[in-house]
PDB file of C-alpha atoms and ligand atoms in Angstrom:
ATOM      1  CA  MET A 992     115.013 103.756  79.524  1.00 81.00           C
ATOM      2  CA  ARG A 993     115.860 105.659  82.713  1.00 88.00           C
ATOM      3  CA  PRO A 994     119.300 104.907  84.241  1.00 95.00           C
ATOM      4  CA  LEU A 995     119.911 101.836  86.379  1.00 98.00           C
ATOM      5  CA  GLN A 996     119.566 102.507  90.107  1.00 98.00           C
ATOM      6  CA  VAL A 997     120.253 100.393  93.151  1.00 98.00           C
ATOM      7  CA  SER A 998     117.899 101.041  96.058  1.00 98.00           C
ATOM      8  CA  ALA A 999     118.983  99.747  99.481  1.00 99.00           C
ATOM      9  CA  SER A1000     116.062  98.343 101.492  1.00 98.00           C
ATOM     10  CA  ILE A1001     116.802  98.951 105.171  1.00 98.00           C
ATOM     11  CA  LEU A1002     114.604  96.052 106.292  1.00 98.00           C
ATOM     12  CA  SER A1003     117.706  93.855 106.712  1.00 98.00           C
ATOM     13  CA  ALA A1004     119.833  96.591 108.311  1.00 98.00           C
ATOM     14  CA  ASP A1005     120.858  96.581 111.969  1.00 98.00           C
ATOM     15  CA  PHE A1006     117.963  98.567 113.455  1.00 98.00           C
ATOM     16  CA  ALA A1007     119.959  99.334 116.605  1.00 98.00           C
ATOM     17  CA  ARG A1008     122.336 101.372 114.387  1.00 98.00           C
ATOM     18  CA  LEU A1009     119.944 102.465 111.658  1.00 98.00           C
ATOM     19  CA  GLY A1010     121.365 105.948 111.018  1.00 98.00           C
ATOM     20  CA  GLU A1011     124.872 104.547 110.613  1.00 98.00           C
ATOM     21  CA  GLU A1012     123.592 101.797 108.339  1.00 99.00           C
ATOM     22  CA  VAL A1013     121.893 104.335 106.048  1.00 99.00           C
ATOM     23  CA  GLN A1014     125.095 106.394 105.944  1.00 98.00           C
ATOM     24  CA  ALA A1015     127.085 103.253 105.164  1.00 99.00           C
ATOM     25  CA  VAL A1016     124.975 102.291 102.121  1.00 99.00           C
ATOM     26  CA  ASP A1017     124.982 105.933 101.000  1.00 99.00           C
ATOM     27  CA  ALA A1018     128.810 105.934 101.083  1.00 98.00           C
ATOM     28  CA  ALA A1019     128.840 102.512  99.393  1.00 98.00           C
ATOM     29  CA  GLY A1020     127.039 103.909  96.353  1.00 98.00           C
ATOM     30  CA  ALA A1021     123.335 103.173  96.827  1.00 98.00           C
ATOM     31  CA  ASP A1022     121.292 105.535  94.642  1.00 98.00           C
ATOM     32  CA  VAL A1023     118.131 105.405  96.737  1.00 98.00           C
ATOM     33  CA  ILE A1024     117.145 104.372 100.284  1.00 99.00           C
ATOM     34  CA  HIS A1025     114.073 102.072 100.276  1.00 99.00           C
ATOM     35  CA  LEU A1026     111.927 102.203 103.418  1.00 98.00           C
ATOM     36  CA  ASP A1027     109.368  99.428 103.953  1.00 98.00           C
ATOM     37  CA  ALA A1028     106.382 100.693 105.967  1.00 99.00           C
ATOM     38  CA  MET A1029     104.185  97.731 107.012  1.00 98.00           C
ATOM     39  CA  ASP A1030     100.949  97.833 109.003  1.00 98.00           C
ATOM     40  CA  GLY A1031     100.405  94.237 110.125  1.00 98.00           C
ATOM     41  CA  ALA A1032      97.096  94.183 108.169  1.00 98.00           C
ATOM     42  CA  PHE A1033      97.906  94.494 104.469  1.00 98.00           C
ATOM     43  CA  VAL A1034     100.998  92.356 105.134  1.00 98.00           C
ATOM     44  CA  PRO A1035     101.687  89.966 108.030  1.00 98.00           C
ATOM     45  CA  ASN A1036     104.458  92.112 109.520  1.00 98.00           C
ATOM     46  CA  LEU A1037     104.741  95.438 111.324  1.00 98.00           C
ATOM     47  CA  THR A1038     107.620  97.861 110.828  1.00 98.00           C
ATOM     48  CA  PHE A1039     107.504 101.676 110.999  1.00 98.00           C
ATOM     49  CA  GLY A1040     105.853 104.814 109.691  1.00 98.00           C
ATOM     50  CA  ALA A1041     106.591 108.464 109.025  1.00 98.00           C
ATOM     51  CA  VAL A1042     108.244 109.057 112.419  1.00 98.00           C
ATOM     52  CA  LEU A1043     111.182 106.870 111.481  1.00 98.00           C
ATOM     53  CA  VAL A1044     111.409 108.274 107.945  1.00 98.00           C
ATOM     54  CA  LYS A1045     111.631 111.770 109.440  1.00 98.00           C
ATOM     55  CA  ALA A1046     114.282 110.695 111.948  1.00 98.00           C
ATOM     56  CA  LEU A1047     116.475 109.280 109.168  1.00 98.00           C
ATOM     57  CA  ARG A1048     116.024 112.211 106.777  1.00 98.00           C
ATOM     58  CA  PRO A1049     118.970 114.275 108.121  1.00 98.00           C
ATOM     59  CA  VAL A1050     121.529 111.456 107.857  1.00 98.00           C
ATOM     60  CA  THR A1051     121.726 111.304 104.031  1.00 98.00           C
ATOM     61  CA  ASP A1052     120.986 113.347 100.911  1.00 98.00           C
ATOM     62  CA  LYS A1053     119.943 110.257  98.914  1.00 98.00           C
ATOM     63  CA  PRO A1054     116.278 110.094  97.853  1.00 98.00           C
ATOM     64  CA  PHE A1055     113.902 108.170 100.114  1.00 98.00           C
ATOM     65  CA  ASP A1056     111.562 105.667  98.484  1.00 98.00           C
ATOM     66  CA  VAL A1057     108.780 104.749 100.919  1.00 99.00           C
ATOM     67  CA  HIS A1058     107.139 101.431 100.027  1.00 99.00           C
ATOM     68  CA  ALA A1059     103.789 101.553 101.790  1.00 99.00           C
ATOM     69  CA  MET A1060     102.548  98.040 102.548  1.00 99.00           C
ATOM     70  CA  VAL A1061      99.529  99.389 104.380  1.00 98.00           C
ATOM     71  CA  ALA A1062      95.770  99.221 103.928  1.00 98.00           C
ATOM     72  CA  ASP A1063      94.200 102.426 102.589  1.00 98.00           C
ATOM     73  CA  PRO A1064      97.551 104.230 102.113  1.00 98.00           C
ATOM     74  CA  GLY A1065      95.899 107.524 101.131  1.00 98.00           C
ATOM     75  CA  ARG A1066      95.725 108.198 104.884  1.00 98.00           C
ATOM     76  CA  PHE A1067      99.513 108.498 105.048  1.00 98.00           C
ATOM     77  CA  VAL A1068     100.370 110.594 101.987  1.00 98.00           C
ATOM     78  CA  GLU A1069     100.778 113.856 103.948  1.00 98.00           C
ATOM     79  CA  PRO A1070     102.750 112.346 106.856  1.00 98.00           C
ATOM     80  CA  PHE A1071     105.263 110.717 104.494  1.00 99.00           C
ATOM     81  CA  ALA A1072     105.590 113.922 102.460  1.00 99.00           C
ATOM     82  CA  GLN A1073     106.194 115.930 105.645  1.00 98.00           C
ATOM     83  CA  ALA A1074     108.759 113.330 106.739  1.00 99.00           C
ATOM     84  CA  GLY A1075     110.817 114.001 103.601  1.00 98.00           C
ATOM     85  CA  ALA A1076     110.049 111.110 101.213  1.00 99.00           C
ATOM     86  CA  GLN A1077     110.736 111.771  97.519  1.00 98.00           C
ATOM     87  CA  LEU A1078     108.839 108.742  96.210  1.00 98.00           C
ATOM     88  CA  LEU A1079     105.782 107.110  97.756  1.00 99.00           C
ATOM     89  CA  THR A1080     104.781 103.733  96.368  1.00 99.00           C
ATOM     90  CA  VAL A1081     101.353 102.319  97.239  1.00 99.00           C
ATOM     91  CA  HIS A1082      99.919  98.894  96.455  1.00 99.00           C
ATOM     92  CA  VAL A1083      97.173  98.585  93.870  1.00 98.00           C
ATOM     93  CA  GLU A1084      95.714  95.830  96.066  1.00 98.00           C
ATOM     94  CA  ALA A1085      95.384  98.291  98.987  1.00 98.00           C
ATOM     95  CA  CYS A1086      93.647 101.163  97.143  1.00 98.00           C
ATOM     96  CA  VAL A1087      89.983 101.382  96.188  1.00 97.00           C
ATOM     97  CA  HIS A1088      90.599 104.674  94.355  1.00 98.00           C
ATOM     98  CA  LEU A1089      94.129 104.241  93.072  1.00 98.00           C
ATOM     99  CA  GLN A1090      94.157 107.147  90.616  1.00 98.00           C
ATOM    100  CA  ARG A1091      93.041 109.515  93.355  1.00 98.00           C
ATOM    101  CA  VAL A1092      95.816 108.370  95.688  1.00 98.00           C
ATOM    102  CA  LEU A1093      98.444 108.778  92.950  1.00 99.00           C
ATOM    103  CA  ALA A1094      97.226 112.316  92.299  1.00 98.00           C
ATOM    104  CA  GLN A1095      97.394 113.062  96.040  1.00 98.00           C
ATOM    105  CA  ILE A1096     100.985 111.823  96.156  1.00 99.00           C
ATOM    106  CA  ARG A1097     102.075 114.150  93.342  1.00 99.00           C
ATOM    107  CA  GLU A1098     100.102 117.015  94.836  1.00 98.00           C
ATOM    108  CA  ALA A1099     102.037 116.505  98.054  1.00 99.00           C
ATOM    109  CA  GLY A1100     105.267 117.006  96.081  1.00 98.00           C
ATOM    110  CA  MET A1101     106.407 113.382  95.802  1.00 99.00           C
ATOM    111  CA  ARG A1102     106.866 111.050  92.866  1.00 98.00           C
ATOM    112  CA  ALA A1103     104.028 108.537  92.630  1.00 99.00           C
ATOM    113  CA  GLY A1104     104.597 104.778  92.536  1.00 99.00           C
ATOM    114  CA  VAL A1105     102.357 101.731  92.287  1.00 98.00           C
ATOM    115  CA  ALA A1106     103.431  98.363  93.677  1.00 99.00           C
ATOM    116  CA  VAL A1107     101.985  95.141  92.270  1.00 99.00           C
ATOM    117  CA  ASN A1108     101.933  91.805  94.094  1.00 99.00           C
ATOM    118  CA  PRO A1109     103.170  88.686  92.238  1.00 98.00           C
ATOM    119  CA  ALA A1110      99.666  87.348  91.496  1.00 98.00           C
ATOM    120  CA  THR A1111      98.196  90.675  90.333  1.00 98.00           C
ATOM    121  CA  PRO A1112      97.984  91.329  86.577  1.00 98.00           C
ATOM    122  CA  VAL A1113      99.441  94.597  85.258  1.00 98.00           C
ATOM    123  CA  ASP A1114      97.053  95.667  82.512  1.00 97.00           C
ATOM    124  CA  PHE A1115      95.350  98.245  84.786  1.00 98.00           C
ATOM    125  CA  LEU A1116      98.531 100.337  84.418  1.00 98.00           C
ATOM    126  CA  GLU A1117      97.471 101.188  80.881  1.00 98.00           C
ATOM    127  CA  TYR A1118      94.880 103.571  82.353  1.00 98.00           C
ATOM    128  CA  LEU A1119      97.276 105.260  84.780  1.00 98.00           C
ATOM    129  CA  LEU A1120     100.288 106.056  82.630  1.00 98.00           C
ATOM    130  CA  ASP A1121      99.825 109.830  83.007  1.00 98.00           C
ATOM    131  CA  ASP A1122      99.614 109.506  86.801  1.00 98.00           C
ATOM    132  CA  LEU A1123     102.679 107.375  87.451  1.00 98.00           C
ATOM    133  CA  ASP A1124     106.405 107.870  87.991  1.00 98.00           C
ATOM    134  CA  HIS A1125     107.322 104.391  89.175  1.00 98.00           C
ATOM    135  CA  VAL A1126     105.998 100.842  88.838  1.00 98.00           C
ATOM    136  CA  LEU A1127     107.223  98.409  91.484  1.00 99.00           C
ATOM    137  CA  LEU A1128     106.836  94.766  90.574  1.00 99.00           C
ATOM    138  CA  MET A1129     107.056  92.578  93.654  1.00 99.00           C
ATOM    139  CA  THR A1130     109.221  89.526  93.048  1.00 99.00           C
ATOM    140  CA  VAL A1131     108.123  88.050  96.391  1.00 98.00           C
ATOM    141  CA  ASN A1132     104.877  88.316  98.341  1.00 98.00           C
ATOM    142  CA  PRO A1133     105.515  91.409 100.452  1.00 98.00           C
ATOM    143  CA  GLY A1134     106.080  91.314 104.200  1.00 98.00           C
ATOM    144  CA  PHE A1135     109.579  90.041 104.855  1.00 98.00           C
ATOM    145  CA  SER A1136     113.095  90.272 103.531  1.00 98.00           C
ATOM    146  CA  GLY A1137     115.043  87.145 102.678  1.00 98.00           C
ATOM    147  CA  GLN A1138     112.362  85.397 100.596  1.00 98.00           C
ATOM    148  CA  ARG A1139     112.902  83.507  97.358  1.00 98.00           C
ATOM    149  CA  PHE A1140     112.732  85.422  94.067  1.00 99.00           C
ATOM    150  CA  LEU A1141     109.755  84.498  91.845  1.00 99.00           C
ATOM    151  CA  PRO A1142     111.016  84.269  88.240  1.00 98.00           C
ATOM    152  CA  ALA A1143     107.466  84.218  86.801  1.00 98.00           C
ATOM    153  CA  VAL A1144     107.266  87.957  87.526  1.00 99.00           C
ATOM    154  CA  MET A1145     109.790  88.632  84.729  1.00 98.00           C
ATOM    155  CA  ALA A1146     106.986  88.273  82.171  1.00 98.00           C
ATOM    156  CA  LYS A1147     105.224  91.186  83.871  1.00 98.00           C
ATOM    157  CA  VAL A1148     108.402  93.274  83.853  1.00 98.00           C
ATOM    158  CA  ARG A1149     108.586  92.781  80.083  1.00 98.00           C
ATOM    159  CA  ARG A1150     104.918  93.696  79.686  1.00 98.00           C
ATOM    160  CA  VAL A1151     105.279  96.865  81.777  1.00 98.00           C
ATOM    161  CA  ARG A1152     108.399  97.865  79.827  1.00 98.00           C
ATOM    162  CA  GLU A1153     106.228  97.770  76.688  1.00 98.00           C
ATOM    163  CA  LEU A1154     103.416  99.711  78.370  1.00 98.00           C
ATOM    164  CA  VAL A1155     105.663 102.564  79.556  1.00 98.00           C
ATOM    165  CA  ALA A1156     107.620 102.897  76.293  1.00 97.00           C
ATOM    166  CA  GLY A1157     108.654 106.486  75.653  1.00 96.00           C
ATOM    167  CA  ARG A1158     107.671 107.695  79.116  1.00 98.00           C
ATOM    168  CA  PRO A1159     109.984 108.619  82.026  1.00 97.00           C
ATOM    169  CA  ILE A1160     108.556 105.885  84.278  1.00 98.00           C
ATOM    170  CA  ASP A1161     110.887 103.737  86.390  1.00 98.00           C
ATOM    171  CA  ILE A1162     110.359  99.988  86.723  1.00 98.00           C
ATOM    172  CA  GLY A1163     111.500  98.526  90.039  1.00 98.00           C
ATOM    173  CA  VAL A1164     111.792  94.965  91.273  1.00 99.00           C
ATOM    174  CA  ASP A1165     111.681  94.132  94.970  1.00 99.00           C
ATOM    175  CA  GLY A1166     112.234  90.797  96.695  1.00 98.00           C
ATOM    176  CA  GLY A1167     115.035  88.283  96.369  1.00 98.00           C
ATOM    177  CA  VAL A1168     117.011  90.611  94.101  1.00 99.00           C
ATOM    178  CA  ALA A1169     120.637  89.447  94.263  1.00 98.00           C
ATOM    179  CA  PRO A1170     123.622  89.138  91.910  1.00 98.00           C
ATOM    180  CA  GLN A1171     122.148  85.820  90.676  1.00 98.00           C
ATOM    181  CA  THR A1172     118.693  87.238  89.895  1.00 98.00           C
ATOM    182  CA  ALA A1173     119.505  90.854  88.946  1.00 98.00           C
ATOM    183  CA  PRO A1174     120.619  90.016  85.373  1.00 98.00           C
ATOM    184  CA  ALA A1175     117.179  88.559  84.531  1.00 98.00           C
ATOM    185  CA  CYS A1176     115.541  91.681  86.006  1.00 98.00           C
ATOM    186  CA  ARG A1177     117.737  94.017  83.971  1.00 98.00           C
ATOM    187  CA  GLU A1178     117.235  92.001  80.793  1.00 98.00           C
ATOM    188  CA  ALA A1179     113.449  92.038  81.252  1.00 98.00           C
ATOM    189  CA  GLY A1180     113.542  95.844  81.533  1.00 98.00           C
ATOM    190  CA  ALA A1181     113.736  96.735  85.228  1.00 98.00           C
ATOM    191  CA  ASN A1182     115.908  99.777  85.956  1.00 98.00           C
ATOM    192  CA  VAL A1183     115.526 100.008  89.764  1.00 98.00           C
ATOM    193  CA  LEU A1184     116.935  97.080  91.711  1.00 98.00           C
ATOM    194  CA  ILE A1185     115.741  97.032  95.331  1.00 99.00           C
ATOM    195  CA  ALA A1186     117.603  94.763  97.721  1.00 99.00           C
ATOM    196  CA  ALA A1187     117.850  94.193 101.451  1.00 98.00           C
ATOM    197  CA  THR A1188     119.564  90.839 102.110  1.00 98.00           C
ATOM    198  CA  ALA A1189     121.879  91.072  99.088  1.00 98.00           C
ATOM    199  CA  ILE A1190     123.302  94.331 100.500  1.00 98.00           C
ATOM    200  CA  PHE A1191     122.954  94.275 104.293  1.00 98.00           C
ATOM    201  CA  GLY A1192     123.698  90.547 104.452  1.00 98.00           C
ATOM    202  CA  GLN A1193     127.180  91.185 103.020  1.00 98.00           C
ATOM    203  CA  SER A1194     130.158  92.629 104.880  1.00 98.00           C
ATOM    204  CA  ASP A1195     131.284  94.843 101.970  1.00 98.00           C
ATOM    205  CA  TYR A1196     128.307  97.027 100.996  1.00 98.00           C
ATOM    206  CA  ALA A1197     130.152  98.729  98.123  1.00 98.00           C
ATOM    207  CA  ARG A1198     131.011  95.388  96.549  1.00 98.00           C
ATOM    208  CA  ALA A1199     127.428  94.141  97.113  1.00 98.00           C
ATOM    209  CA  ILE A1200     125.953  97.197  95.362  1.00 98.00           C
ATOM    210  CA  ALA A1201     128.438  96.951  92.491  1.00 98.00           C
ATOM    211  CA  ASP A1202     127.585  93.249  92.083  1.00 98.00           C
ATOM    212  CA  LEU A1203     123.901  94.141  91.664  1.00 98.00           C
ATOM    213  CA  ARG A1204     124.730  96.619  88.904  1.00 97.00           C
ATOM    214  CA  GLY A1205     126.511  93.802  87.052  1.00 92.00           C
TER     215      GLY A1205
HETATM  216  C1  DX5 B2690     109.456  92.895 101.157  1.00 80.01           C
HETATM  217  C2  DX5 B2690     110.022  94.294 101.072  1.00 80.01           C
HETATM  218  C3  DX5 B2690     111.359  94.320 100.455  1.00 80.01           C
HETATM  219  C4  DX5 B2690     112.378  93.528 101.242  1.00 80.01           C
HETATM  220  C5  DX5 B2690     113.366  92.960 100.276  1.00 80.01           C
HETATM  221  O1  DX5 B2690     108.137  92.940 101.451  1.00 80.01           O
HETATM  222  O2  DX5 B2690     109.185  95.129 100.308  1.00 80.01           O
HETATM  223  O3  DX5 B2690     111.813  95.643 100.197  1.00 80.01           O
HETATM  224  O4  DX5 B2690     113.035  94.298 102.202  1.00 80.01           O
HETATM  225  O5  DX5 B2690     114.182  92.076 100.962  1.00 80.01           O
HETATM  226  P1  DX5 B2690     115.146  91.079 100.178  1.00 80.01           P
HETATM  227  O6  DX5 B2690     116.001  91.899  99.260  1.00 80.01           O
HETATM  228  O7  DX5 B2690     115.934  90.420 101.264  1.00 80.01           O
HETATM  229  O8  DX5 B2690     114.269  90.109  99.456  1.00 80.01           O
HETATM  230 ZN1   ZN B2691     110.000  97.019  99.645  1.00 80.01          ZN
END
């Protein structure tokens, strides 16, 4: 299994001081910065796109993981690559031609991720194992930070861990990941813990990140 990583989701950061917040979680030991791009159509919330990713790129050397909660995300592969993202994760529910989009992401020089909503089965991944670097299992319905973790998703984490056996594919969990829920995620086989509230909602970011590692 690939090493455990904590990815700080900036959705709960202070947006008036976003650069400083990214630097603070970098210094506090976050392995990855998770950036939630939402379009108000695929999810009922609107955040930001490649312009903001590009603006933040100079403030840290940590990898940027862009989680695209947008309809037809193939339209934004180039802009996010140009903005400096290392990983682009698109939703299976938002792509008609998922394999094509994953190939485009790698061609643009990024690692390719697929995100899966709580109610979506994971068996389609069997046909994409050569095209994938990251599987993101949503443990809430995407759109907002601060929602309640859905424990039923742990069965899918276990299933995906079996599917990716022997391959260098990360398994991430996103939504309601906190010190109380992270152990179940790790035990089921997730190695990337993505958290907004459990980090930015605490005063001591270093302690918060260490608590997620367990
Ligand atoms: C939700 C986003 C998450 C969100 C997590 O749609 O994809 O990354 O920021 O927030 P918490 O950790 O507060 O559940
Ligand atoms: Zn996310």
